[in-house]
Coordinates of C-alpha atoms in Angstrom, one line a residue:
X84 CA 23.4 15.2 4.1
X85 CA 26.6 13.2 4.0
X86 CA 26.1 9.9 2.1
X87 CA 28.4 8.1 4.1
X88 CA 26.8 8.6 7.4
X89 CA 23.5 6.8 6.4
X90 CA 22.8 3.2 5.3
X91 CA 23.1 2.0 1.7
X92 CA 20.2 -0.2 0.1
X93 CA 20.8 -1.6 -3.6
X94 CA 17.6 -2.6 -5.4
X95 CA 16.4 -5.2 -7.6
X96 CA 13.2 -4.2 -9.4
X97 CA 10.8 -6.7 -10.5
X98 CA 8.5 -5.7 -13.2
X99 CA 8.6 -2.7 -15.3
X100 CA 4.9 -1.4 -15.1
X101 CA 3.4 2.1 -13.7
X102 CA 3.9 1.4 -10.0
X103 CA 7.7 0.3 -10.6
X104 CA 8.0 3.4 -12.4
X105 CA 6.9 5.7 -9.6
X106 CA 9.2 3.8 -7.3
X107 CA 12.4 4.1 -9.2
X108 CA 11.6 7.7 -9.9
X109 CA 11.5 8.3 -5.9
X110 CA 14.5 6.3 -5.3
X111 CA 16.6 8.2 -8.0
X112 CA 15.4 11.8 -7.0
X113 CA 18.2 14.0 -5.2
X114 CA 17.4 14.8 -1.6
X115 CA 19.0 16.8 1.1
X116 CA 16.8 15.1 3.8
X117 CA 17.9 11.6 2.8
X118 CA 17.7 8.9 5.2
X119 CA 19.4 6.2 3.4
X120 CA 21.1 5.9 -0.2
X121 CA 19.1 4.1 -2.6
X122 CA 21.1 2.5 -5.5
X123 CA 18.6 1.0 -8.2
X124 CA 20.8 -2.1 -8.7
X125 CA 19.0 -4.3 -10.9
X126 CA 15.9 -4.3 -13.4
X127 CA 14.2 -7.6 -14.1
X128 CA 11.7 -7.5 -16.9
X129 CA 10.0 -10.2 -19.5
X130 CA 12.6 -8.8 -21.9
X131 CA 15.9 -7.1 -22.1
X132 CA 14.6 -4.8 -24.7
X133 CA 11.7 -3.8 -22.3
X134 CA 14.0 -3.5 -19.5
X135 CA 16.3 -0.7 -21.6
X136 CA 13.3 1.3 -22.5
X137 CA 12.3 1.4 -18.9
X138 CA 15.5 2.6 -17.9
X139 CA 15.5 5.1 -20.9
X140 CA 12.3 6.4 -20.0
X141 CA 12.4 6.5 -16.0
X142 CA 16.1 7.3 -15.2
X143 CA 17.0 9.4 -18.0
X144 CA 17.5 12.4 -15.5
X145 CA 19.7 9.8 -13.3
X146 CA 22.8 9.6 -14.5
X147 CA 24.3 7.8 -11.4
X148 CA 21.6 5.2 -11.6
X149 CA 23.2 2.4 -13.8
X150 CA 21.3 -0.7 -13.1
X151 CA 21.8 -4.1 -14.6
X152 CA 19.0 -4.9 -17.0
X153 CA 17.8 -8.8 -17.1
X154 CA 15.6 -10.3 -19.3
X155 CA 14.4 -12.8 -16.2
X156 CA 13.5 -12.1 -12.8
X157 CA 15.6 -14.8 -11.6
X158 CA 18.8 -13.2 -12.8
X159 CA 17.6 -10.3 -10.3
X160 CA 17.2 -12.5 -7.3
X161 CA 20.5 -14.4 -8.1
X162 CA 22.5 -11.1 -8.6
X163 CA 25.2 -11.0 -5.4
X164 CA 24.8 -7.0 -5.7
X165 CA 21.1 -6.8 -4.9
X166 CA 20.1 -6.0 -0.9
X167 CA 16.2 -6.2 -1.4
X168 CA 13.9 -7.1 -4.0
X169 CA 11.0 -4.8 -4.8
X170 CA 8.2 -6.5 -6.3
X171 CA 5.9 -4.3 -8.3
X172 CA 3.9 -7.2 -10.2
X173 CA 0.2 -7.5 -10.0
X174 CA -1.0 -9.3 -6.8
X175 CA -2.0 -12.5 -8.5
X176 CA 1.9 -12.7 -8.8
X177 CA 3.1 -11.8 -5.4
X178 CA 3.6 -15.1 -3.7
X179 CA 5.1 -16.4 -6.8
X180 CA 7.5 -13.7 -6.9
X181 CA 8.2 -13.6 -3.0
X182 CA 8.9 -17.0 -2.9
X183 CA 11.3 -17.2 -5.6
X184 CA 13.2 -14.4 -4.2
X185 CA 13.3 -15.5 -0.5
X186 CA 14.7 -19.0 -2.0
X187 CA 17.3 -17.0 -3.5
X188 CA 18.1 -15.3 -0.2
X189 CA 16.9 -12.0 -0.5
X190 CA 14.7 -9.5 1.1
X191 CA 11.7 -8.0 0.0
X192 CA 9.7 -5.5 -0.1
X193 CA 6.0 -6.2 -1.8
X194 CA 3.6 -3.9 -3.0
X195 CA -0.4 -4.0 -1.9
X196 CA -2.1 -6.5 -1.6
X197 CA 0.5 -8.6 -0.7
X198 CA -1.2 -11.6 -1.7
X199 CA -4.9 -12.5 -2.6
X200 CA -5.7 -14.1 0.5
X201 CA -4.3 -14.6 4.3
X202 CA -3.3 -18.1 3.7
X203 CA -0.9 -16.9 0.5
X204 CA 0.7 -14.4 2.8
X205 CA 1.1 -16.9 5.8
X206 CA 3.0 -19.1 3.3
X207 CA 5.5 -16.4 2.3
X208 CA 6.1 -15.3 6.0
X209 CA 6.9 -18.7 7.0
X210 CA 9.3 -19.1 4.1
X211 CA 11.0 -15.8 5.0
X212 CA 11.3 -17.0 8.7
X213 CA 12.9 -20.4 7.6
X214 CA 15.3 -18.3 5.5
X215 CA 16.1 -15.5 7.7
X216 CA 15.2 -12.8 5.5
X217 CA 13.6 -9.3 5.8
X218 CA 9.6 -9.3 4.1
X219 CA 7.6 -6.2 4.0
X220 CA 4.1 -5.2 2.5
X221 CA 4.6 -1.9 0.6
X222 CA 1.7 -0.1 2.0
X223 CA 3.1 3.1 1.2
X224 CA 0.1 5.1 3.0
X225 CA 1.5 3.8 6.4
X226 CA 4.8 5.3 6.3
X227 CA 3.8 8.8 5.3
X228 CA 4.7 11.6 7.8
X229 CA 1.2 13.3 7.5
X230 CA -0.1 9.6 9.0
X231 CA 2.2 10.1 12.2
X232 CA 0.7 13.8 12.6
X233 CA -3.1 12.7 12.3
X234 CA -2.6 9.6 14.5
X235 CA -1.1 12.0 16.9
X236 CA -3.7 14.7 16.5
X237 CA -6.5 12.0 17.2
X238 CA -5.0 10.0 20.1
X239 CA -2.5 12.1 21.6
X240 CA -3.8 15.4 21.6
X241 CA -7.5 14.2 21.3
X242 CA -8.1 17.5 19.2
X243 CA -11.6 16.2 17.7
X244 CA -12.8 14.1 21.2
X245 CA -13.4 10.2 20.9
X246 CA -13.2 9.1 17.5
X247 CA -16.5 7.3 17.0
X248 CA -16.8 7.0 12.7
X249 CA -14.2 7.2 9.9
X250 CA -15.6 7.0 5.8
X251 CA -13.4 6.5 2.9
X252 CA -14.3 5.8 -0.6
X253 CA -12.1 5.0 -3.8
X254 CA -13.7 5.5 -6.9
X255 CA -11.9 5.1 -10.5
X256 CA -13.6 3.7 -14.2
X257 CA -12.8 0.6 -15.8
X258 CA -14.1 -0.3 -19.0
X259 CA -14.5 -3.6 -18.5
X260 CA -16.2 -4.8 -21.4
X261 CA -12.9 -3.8 -23.6
X262 CA -10.5 -5.4 -21.3
X263 CA -8.6 -8.4 -22.6
X264 CA -9.4 -11.4 -20.8
X265 CA -5.6 -11.3 -19.6
X266 CA -6.1 -8.1 -17.9
X267 CA -5.3 -8.0 -14.3
X268 CA -8.0 -5.7 -13.9
X269 CA -10.7 -8.5 -15.3
X270 CA -8.7 -12.0 -15.0
X271 CA -9.9 -13.5 -11.5
X272 CA -6.4 -15.8 -11.5
X273 CA -4.5 -12.5 -11.0
X274 CA -7.1 -11.1 -8.1
X275 CA -9.3 -8.6 -10.0
X276 CA -11.6 -6.6 -8.6
X277 CA -11.7 -3.3 -6.8
X278 CA -11.4 -4.5 -3.2
X279 CA -7.7 -5.7 -3.7
X280 CA -6.6 -3.1 -5.9
X281 CA -8.3 0.0 -4.5
X282 CA -10.6 -0.8 -1.8
X283 CA -7.7 -1.6 0.5
X284 CA -6.8 2.2 1.1
X285 CA -10.3 3.4 2.1
X286 CA -9.6 0.1 4.8
X287 CA -6.4 1.2 5.7
X288 CA -7.5 4.8 6.2
X289 CA -10.5 3.4 8.7
X290 CA -7.8 1.1 10.5
X291 CA -5.1 4.1 11.0
X292 CA -7.9 6.3 12.3
X293 CA -10.1 4.3 14.4
X294 CA -7.3 2.2 16.2
X295 CA -5.4 3.5 18.7
X296 CA -1.7 2.2 18.7
X297 CA -1.7 -1.3 20.5
X298 CA 0.3 -4.3 20.6
X299 CA 0.2 -6.6 17.7
X300 CA -1.8 -8.9 16.6
X301 CA -4.6 -6.2 16.8
X302 CA -8.5 -7.6 16.9
X303 CA -10.5 -7.7 13.9
X304 CA -13.4 -5.7 13.8
X305 CA -17.3 -7.0 13.2
X306 CA -17.9 -6.6 9.4
X307 CA -20.9 -6.1 7.6
X308 CA -20.5 -6.4 3.7
X309 CA -21.7 -6.6 0.1
X310 CA -20.3 -6.6 -3.3
X311 CA -21.5 -6.4 -7.0
X312 CA -20.1 -7.9 -10.5
X313 CA -20.1 -7.1 -14.0
X314 CA -19.2 -10.2 -15.8
X315 CA -18.3 -12.1 -12.7
X316 CA -15.6 -9.5 -11.8
X317 CA -16.4 -7.5 -8.3
X318 CA -16.6 -3.7 -9.3
X319 CA -18.3 -2.4 -6.4
X320 CA -17.7 -3.3 -2.6
X321 CA -19.1 -1.6 0.4
X322 CA -18.4 -2.6 4.0
X323 CA -18.7 -1.5 7.6
X324 CA -16.5 -2.1 10.2
X325 CA -17.8 -2.3 13.9
X326 CA -15.3 -2.3 16.8
X327 CA -17.7 -3.6 19.8
X328 CA -15.3 -2.5 22.4
X329 CA -15.3 1.2 21.4
X330 CA -18.4 1.4 19.4
X331 CA -16.4 3.0 16.6
X332 CA -17.6 2.4 13.3
X333 CA -15.9 2.5 9.8
X334 CA -17.5 2.6 6.2
X335 CA -15.5 1.5 3.4
X336 CA -16.7 1.8 -0.6
X337 CA -14.7 1.1 -3.3
X338 CA -15.7 1.0 -7.3
X339 CA -14.4 0.6 -10.9
X340 CA -17.8 2.0 -12.4
X341 CA -17.2 5.6 -11.8
X342 CA -14.7 8.4 -12.1
X343 CA -14.0 10.5 -9.3
X344 CA -13.8 13.6 -10.9
X345 CA -12.6 16.8 -8.7
X346 CA -13.4 15.0 -5.6
X347 CA -10.9 16.4 -2.9
X348 CA -12.0 14.9 0.4
X349 CA -10.5 11.2 0.2
X350 CA -11.5 10.2 4.1
X351 CA -13.8 11.8 7.0
X352 CA -12.7 11.3 10.5
X353 CA -15.8 12.0 12.6
X354 CA -14.9 12.8 16.6
X355 CA -17.3 14.1 19.6
X356 CA -15.6 17.7 19.4
X357 CA -15.0 18.0 15.7
X358 CA -14.2 16.2 12.6
X359 CA -10.9 15.8 10.1
X360 CA -11.1 15.6 6.5
X361 CA -8.4 14.2 4.6
X362 CA -7.8 15.7 1.1
X363 CA -5.9 14.3 -1.7
X364 CA -6.3 13.3 -5.1
X365 CA -7.6 9.9 -3.9
X366 CA -7.4 7.6 -0.9
X367 CA -3.9 6.5 -2.2
X368 CA -2.6 10.1 -2.8
X369 CA -3.1 12.4 0.3
X370 CA -1.5 15.8 0.5
X371 CA -3.2 17.4 3.6
X372 CA -5.7 17.5 6.2
X373 CA -8.1 19.9 7.8
X374 CA -8.9 19.9 11.6
X375 CA -12.7 21.3 12.3
X376 CA -14.5 22.1 15.6
X377 CA -17.8 20.2 16.1
X378 CA -20.3 21.6 13.3
X379 CA -23.4 22.7 15.3
X380 CA -24.5 25.8 13.1
X381 CA -25.8 26.2 9.6
X382 CA -22.6 26.7 8.1
X383 CA -19.5 24.8 7.9
X384 CA -17.0 26.3 10.7
X385 CA -13.6 27.1 9.8
X386 CA -10.8 24.5 10.2
X387 CA -7.1 24.6 10.6
X388 CA -5.3 22.9 7.7
X389 CA -2.1 20.7 7.7
X390 CA -0.2 20.6 4.4
X391 CA 2.3 18.2 3.8
X392 CA 5.1 18.3 1.1
X393 CA 5.0 15.0 -1.0
X394 CA 8.2 14.4 -2.9
X395 CA 7.4 12.8 -6.2
X396 CA 4.7 10.0 -5.5
X397 CA 6.0 9.5 -1.8
X398 CA 7.1 6.4 -2.1
X399 CA 10.7 7.5 -1.0
X400 CA 9.2 6.9 2.8
X401 CA 9.0 3.4 2.4
X402 CA 12.3 2.8 0.7
X403 CA 14.2 4.8 3.8
X404 CA 12.2 3.0 6.2
X405 CA 13.1 -0.4 4.7
X406 CA 16.7 0.6 4.2
X407 CA 16.8 1.6 7.7
X408 CA 15.1 -1.8 9.1
X409 CA 17.8 -3.8 7.0
X410 CA 20.6 -1.8 8.6
X411 CA 19.2 -2.4 12.0
X412 CA 19.1 -6.2 11.0
X413 CA 15.5 -6.5 11.5
X414 CA 13.5 -9.3 9.6
X415 CA 10.0 -7.3 9.4
X416 CA 8.4 -3.8 9.8
X417 CA 7.5 -2.2 12.8
X418 CA 5.2 -0.1 10.7
X419 CA 3.7 -2.7 8.6
X420 CA 4.5 -6.0 10.8
X421 CA 3.6 -9.6 9.6
X422 CA 0.4 -9.9 11.8
X423 CA -1.1 -6.6 10.5
X424 CA -0.4 -7.7 6.8
X425 CA -2.5 -10.9 7.5
X426 CA -5.0 -9.2 9.8
X427 CA -5.7 -6.8 6.8
X428 CA -6.1 -9.6 4.3
X429 CA -8.5 -11.6 6.9
X430 CA -10.9 -8.5 6.9
X431 CA -10.6 -8.7 3.1
X432 CA -10.8 -12.3 3.1
X433 CA -14.2 -11.7 5.0
X434 CA -15.6 -8.7 3.2
X435 CA -15.1 -11.0 -0.1
X436 CA -16.6 -14.1 1.8
X437 CA -20.0 -12.0 2.7
X438 CA -19.7 -10.1 -1.1
X439 CA -19.4 -13.3 -2.9
X440 CA -15.9 -12.8 -4.5
X441 CA -14.1 -16.1 -4.9
X442 CA -10.7 -16.6 -6.8
X443 CA -9.2 -19.7 -7.8
X444 CA -6.8 -19.7 -5.4
X445 CA -9.6 -19.7 -2.5
X446 CA -10.2 -23.2 -3.4
X447 CA -6.9 -24.5 -3.6

């Protein structure tokens, strides 16, 4: 595709951790179907040395990407050649990093969970509105083409009839006893716990499959939740979401006490005329789904599988949509508007309230 016919976005990357490495690798990959040109303009790290190591490791196959490397985040925020800041820091730092970028007049795409709680998100969006900049939560799952196709099958084609239940579970193992107290997976100041880190994905699958398109803001479901703890850190969350008007129910579970092994079904959607199984490495990494007719006999019926090519990690979809939003002069994402980010955090706030997880910022 001719690159002069599509918008260009110059990115400033905040932090040099795993999630940022995935994001820049996706930005840098060549594509014939690109919707935007992505330039990695600047890298912000705790030191120039770490930043240079990040570039050497993750952009070695992208000679056209030659970002400036800074030993502070402020230098990225103040770089006049940066159009949008990607924030890949732990969610305990998201409010701080967003507010600093906004204060510098920069647009922002911030990783999930967008903040520790809904109050923090409101503060960020208020600042963005006053400054007149674009801010969006980088919930990459919502931007994937397979999600749009799945929702079409559910609510336009109604292939499985009326949806009445969704279940989704995310498992990973964290050796809590051997983590340093400063780890984001153990430190409550940084939002430690399975819910904000991985439970947000089962919650997202429930929201995407149980709720037809409706004008924002959407209603919140009724919630029944419980949580378990190790050394004061939430390690297992289970919650039931109930939508009184439709009768639909969602079951979300997350734990950092068990590795998922070879499990391939990351979500199941049940309807009155059939069911759908979403396959993938984890709820955050889906690659296909299979639509089945109603199961009435002893053996599982034959289904129709929908496979989706995932370029690299799949971050490119949210990056493209952000670039298109900026080119159109938008201040928030239609896919993940501010009201939806706040609503998701309010749901997680209520799950934590019932489960007993209290972060220091909740007391502020």
